[in-house]
Coordinates of C-alpha atoms in Angstrom, one line a residue:
Chain P
G1378 CA 0.5 -14.3 13.5
A1379 CA 2.2 -10.8 12.2
G1380 CA 1.5 -7.7 14.4
V1381 CA 1.3 -4.3 13.4
S1382 CA 3.9 -3.0 11.0
Q1383 CA 5.0 0.3 10.1
S1384 CA 7.4 1.3 7.3
P1385 CA 9.9 3.2 7.1
S1386 CA 11.1 2.7 10.5
N1387 CA 13.2 5.9 10.0
K1388 CA 12.9 8.8 7.8
V1389 CA 14.7 12.0 7.4
T1390 CA 13.6 14.9 5.4
E1391 CA 14.2 18.6 4.6
K1392 CA 11.8 21.5 6.0
G1393 CA 8.9 22.0 3.4
K1394 CA 9.0 18.2 1.6
D1395 CA 6.2 15.9 2.0
V1396 CA 6.4 12.7 3.4
E1397 CA 4.2 9.5 3.7
L1398 CA 4.2 6.7 6.4
R1399 CA 2.7 3.4 6.0
C1400 CA 0.9 1.3 8.5
D1401 CA -0.1 -2.4 8.0
P1402 CA -2.5 -3.2 10.5
I1403 CA -3.5 -6.5 12.2
S1404 CA -5.1 -9.0 9.7
G1405 CA -8.7 -8.7 11.0
H1406 CA -8.8 -5.6 13.1
T1407 CA -11.2 -3.4 12.1
A1408 CA -10.1 0.1 13.8
L1409 CA -6.8 1.6 13.1
Y1410 CA -5.3 4.6 14.8
W1411 CA -2.4 6.7 14.6
Y1412 CA -0.6 8.4 17.6
R1413 CA 2.5 10.9 17.7
Q1414 CA 5.1 10.5 20.4
R1415 CA 7.3 13.7 20.7
L1416 CA 10.5 13.6 22.8
G1417 CA 9.7 13.3 26.1
Q1418 CA 6.0 13.5 25.7
G1419 CA 3.0 10.7 25.9
L1420 CA 1.4 9.6 22.8
E1421 CA -1.0 11.9 21.2
F1422 CA -4.1 11.0 19.5
L1423 CA -4.3 12.0 15.8
I1424 CA -6.8 10.2 13.7
Y1425 CA -8.9 7.0 14.1
F1426 CA -10.5 4.6 11.3
Q1427 CA -13.5 2.3 12.1
G1428 CA -14.9 0.1 9.0
N1429 CA -16.5 2.3 6.7
S1430 CA -17.6 4.9 9.3
A1431 CA -16.1 8.8 8.4
P1432 CA -12.9 8.6 10.5
D1433 CA -12.5 10.7 13.7
K1434 CA -9.8 13.3 13.0
S1435 CA -10.3 15.5 15.8
G1436 CA -6.3 14.9 16.9
L1437 CA -4.8 16.2 13.5
P1438 CA -2.7 19.3 14.5
S1439 CA -3.4 20.9 11.2
D1440 CA -4.7 20.8 7.9
R1441 CA -1.0 19.5 6.6
F1442 CA -1.9 16.2 7.9
S1443 CA -4.2 13.8 6.7
A1444 CA -4.8 9.8 6.4
E1445 CA -6.4 7.2 4.3
R1446 CA -7.2 3.8 4.9
T1447 CA -8.3 1.2 2.2
G1448 CA -11.1 -0.8 3.6
E1449 CA -9.7 -2.6 6.7
S1450 CA -6.2 -3.1 5.5
V1451 CA -3.5 -0.5 4.9
S1452 CA -3.4 3.0 6.1
T1453 CA -1.1 6.0 5.3
L1454 CA -0.3 8.9 7.2
T1455 CA 0.6 12.1 5.0
I1456 CA 2.8 15.0 6.2
Q1457 CA 2.5 17.8 3.6
R1458 CA 5.4 20.7 3.8
T1459 CA 7.0 19.5 6.8
Q1460 CA 8.1 21.5 9.9
Q1461 CA 10.6 20.9 12.2
E1462 CA 7.8 20.5 15.0
D1463 CA 6.4 17.5 13.1
S1464 CA 9.7 15.7 14.3
A1465 CA 8.6 12.9 16.4
V1466 CA 7.6 9.2 16.4
Y1467 CA 4.9 8.3 14.4
L1468 CA 3.0 5.0 15.9
C1469 CA 0.2 3.1 14.4
A1470 CA -2.3 0.3 16.5
S1471 CA -5.1 -1.5 15.7
S1472 CA -7.8 -3.3 17.3
L1473 CA -10.8 -5.5 17.3
W1474 CA -14.2 -3.5 17.5
G1475 CA -16.2 -5.1 20.0
S1476 CA -14.0 -7.1 21.4
G1477 CA -15.3 -5.3 24.9
T1478 CA -11.5 -3.7 25.5
N1479 CA -9.7 -0.8 24.3
E1480 CA -6.7 -3.1 23.9
Q1481 CA -4.7 -1.6 20.8
F1482 CA -1.9 -3.1 19.6
F1483 CA 1.3 -0.9 18.4
G1484 CA 3.3 -0.8 15.6
P1485 CA 7.2 0.0 16.2
G1486 CA 6.6 3.7 15.1
T1487 CA 8.4 5.6 12.2
R1488 CA 10.8 8.3 13.5
L1489 CA 10.7 11.3 11.6
T1490 CA 13.2 13.6 11.7
V1491 CA 12.6 17.0 9.9
L1492 CA 15.7 19.2 9.3
Chain S
D699 CA -4.6 20.2 29.2
Q700 CA -3.1 17.2 30.3
Q701 CA -6.0 14.8 31.0
V702 CA -3.7 11.9 32.2
K703 CA -1.1 12.9 34.4
Q704 CA 2.0 11.0 35.4
N705 CA 3.7 13.1 38.1
S706 CA 6.8 10.9 38.1
P707 CA 9.4 10.8 35.1
S708 CA 11.2 8.2 36.3
L709 CA 11.4 5.5 39.6
S710 CA 14.1 3.4 40.6
V711 CA 13.7 0.1 42.5
Q712 CA 15.7 -3.0 43.7
E713 CA 14.9 -6.2 42.1
G714 CA 12.9 -8.4 44.0
R715 CA 10.8 -5.1 45.9
I716 CA 7.4 -3.7 44.6
S717 CA 7.5 -0.7 41.9
I718 CA 4.1 1.2 42.1
L719 CA 3.7 3.6 39.2
N720 CA 1.1 6.2 39.8
C721 CA -1.4 7.9 37.4
D722 CA -3.9 10.8 37.7
Y723 CA -6.9 11.8 35.7
T724 CA -9.1 14.7 35.2
N725 CA -12.2 13.8 33.0
S726 CA -15.1 12.3 34.5
M727 CA -15.7 10.5 31.3
F728 CA -12.8 8.4 31.4
D729 CA -14.3 4.8 32.3
Y730 CA -11.6 2.4 31.1
F731 CA -7.9 2.2 31.7
L732 CA -4.8 0.7 30.6
W733 CA -1.3 0.2 31.2
Y734 CA 1.2 0.1 28.4
K735 CA 5.0 -0.7 28.7
K736 CA 7.4 0.4 26.1
Y737 CA 10.7 -0.4 25.2
P738 CA 13.2 1.9 23.3
A739 CA 12.6 1.8 19.7
E740 CA 9.3 -0.6 20.0
G741 CA 5.9 0.3 20.1
P742 CA 4.0 0.3 23.4
T743 CA 2.7 -3.2 24.4
F744 CA -0.5 -3.9 26.6
L745 CA 0.1 -4.7 30.3
I746 CA -3.1 -4.9 32.2
S747 CA -6.5 -3.0 32.2
I748 CA -9.0 -2.0 34.7
S749 CA -12.8 -1.0 33.9
S750 CA -14.4 1.6 36.2
I751 CA -16.8 -0.9 37.4
K752 CA -14.0 -2.7 39.4
D753 CA -11.4 -1.2 42.0
K754 CA -8.8 -3.7 41.4
N755 CA -7.7 -6.2 38.5
E756 CA -4.5 -8.6 38.9
D757 CA -2.6 -10.7 36.5
G758 CA 0.2 -12.4 37.6
R759 CA 3.0 -10.2 39.1
F760 CA 0.6 -7.3 38.2
T761 CA -1.7 -5.2 39.9
V762 CA -3.8 -2.1 38.8
F763 CA -5.6 -0.6 41.4
L764 CA -8.7 2.0 40.7
N765 CA -9.7 5.1 43.0
K766 CA -12.5 6.5 41.1
S767 CA -13.4 9.2 43.8
A768 CA -9.8 10.4 43.8
K769 CA -9.3 9.8 39.9
H770 CA -6.6 7.8 40.2
L771 CA -4.8 4.8 39.7
S772 CA -1.8 2.9 40.3
L773 CA 0.3 0.3 38.9
H774 CA 1.7 -2.3 41.3
I775 CA 4.4 -5.3 40.1
V776 CA 5.6 -7.5 42.7
P777 CA 8.7 -8.7 42.8
S778 CA 10.1 -6.5 40.5
Q779 CA 12.3 -7.9 37.9
P780 CA 15.1 -6.4 35.8
G781 CA 13.5 -7.2 32.7
D782 CA 10.6 -4.8 34.0
S783 CA 12.9 -1.9 33.0
A784 CA 11.0 0.1 30.7
V785 CA 9.1 3.4 30.0
Y786 CA 5.2 2.8 31.7
F787 CA 2.3 4.5 30.0
C788 CA -1.2 5.1 31.7
A789 CA -4.1 5.5 29.3
A790 CA -7.9 6.0 29.6
S791 CA -10.7 6.5 27.5
P792 CA -14.4 6.2 27.8
M793 CA -15.8 2.9 28.1
G794 CA -16.4 0.6 24.7
G795 CA -14.2 -0.6 22.4
G796 CA -12.4 1.3 19.6
N797 CA -12.3 4.5 21.3
K798 CA -9.4 6.6 21.1
L799 CA -7.0 6.6 24.1
T800 CA -5.5 9.5 26.2
F801 CA -1.9 9.0 27.2
G802 CA -0.1 10.3 30.1
T803 CA 3.6 11.4 29.6
G804 CA 5.2 8.0 31.2
T805 CA 7.4 7.0 33.9
Q806 CA 10.6 5.4 33.5
L807 CA 11.2 2.6 35.4
K808 CA 14.7 1.3 36.3
V809 CA 14.6 -2.3 38.1
E810 CA 18.6 -2.5 39.6
L811 CA 20.0 -5.6 40.7

């Protein structure tokens, strides 16, 4: 079966522009996560969706960041007025709620470069 | 505040020998731990996990050890193979499915011929 997919794989943008990143989770996975990895750093949690519950936005670094998810499918992460410090690889993951483990399946990521 | 720490940014091991990757954590609420492996330009892939009710979990060449009192875990790979060369991330979460993971900064493992 298909894994988690993300698009675009690479995005170069100018400072101040808005960008939208897309994630398609594994079919049937009810939980969806966004992380980012800056150069030389570990993965940093951004936001988490679970079913129809209110998302956990506790990791979003500023109000320029927002994310939406349609039901239990596609999610988009939007960064408004991008800054150079937003440059990172943005990773999406999904998992099966109630599986008893926290195993999350990751997509290949979107590499964002803000010039 | 780095709640999950991997103090060795890199490790080099000869093929066939044991690789030992270490991880320390500070948050007492963590009770589920995972190791992920990451190749360049790919997302992390799950390797092995351990719950705090255990002190060891083994899966083929991979064994994870947990020392709760020391808040320390380690991943042992025996025997190491060139294909194991990758970045290894330690991650932790409170028990229960669906919780956000807190990751360490990773250890680059290089297995040499």
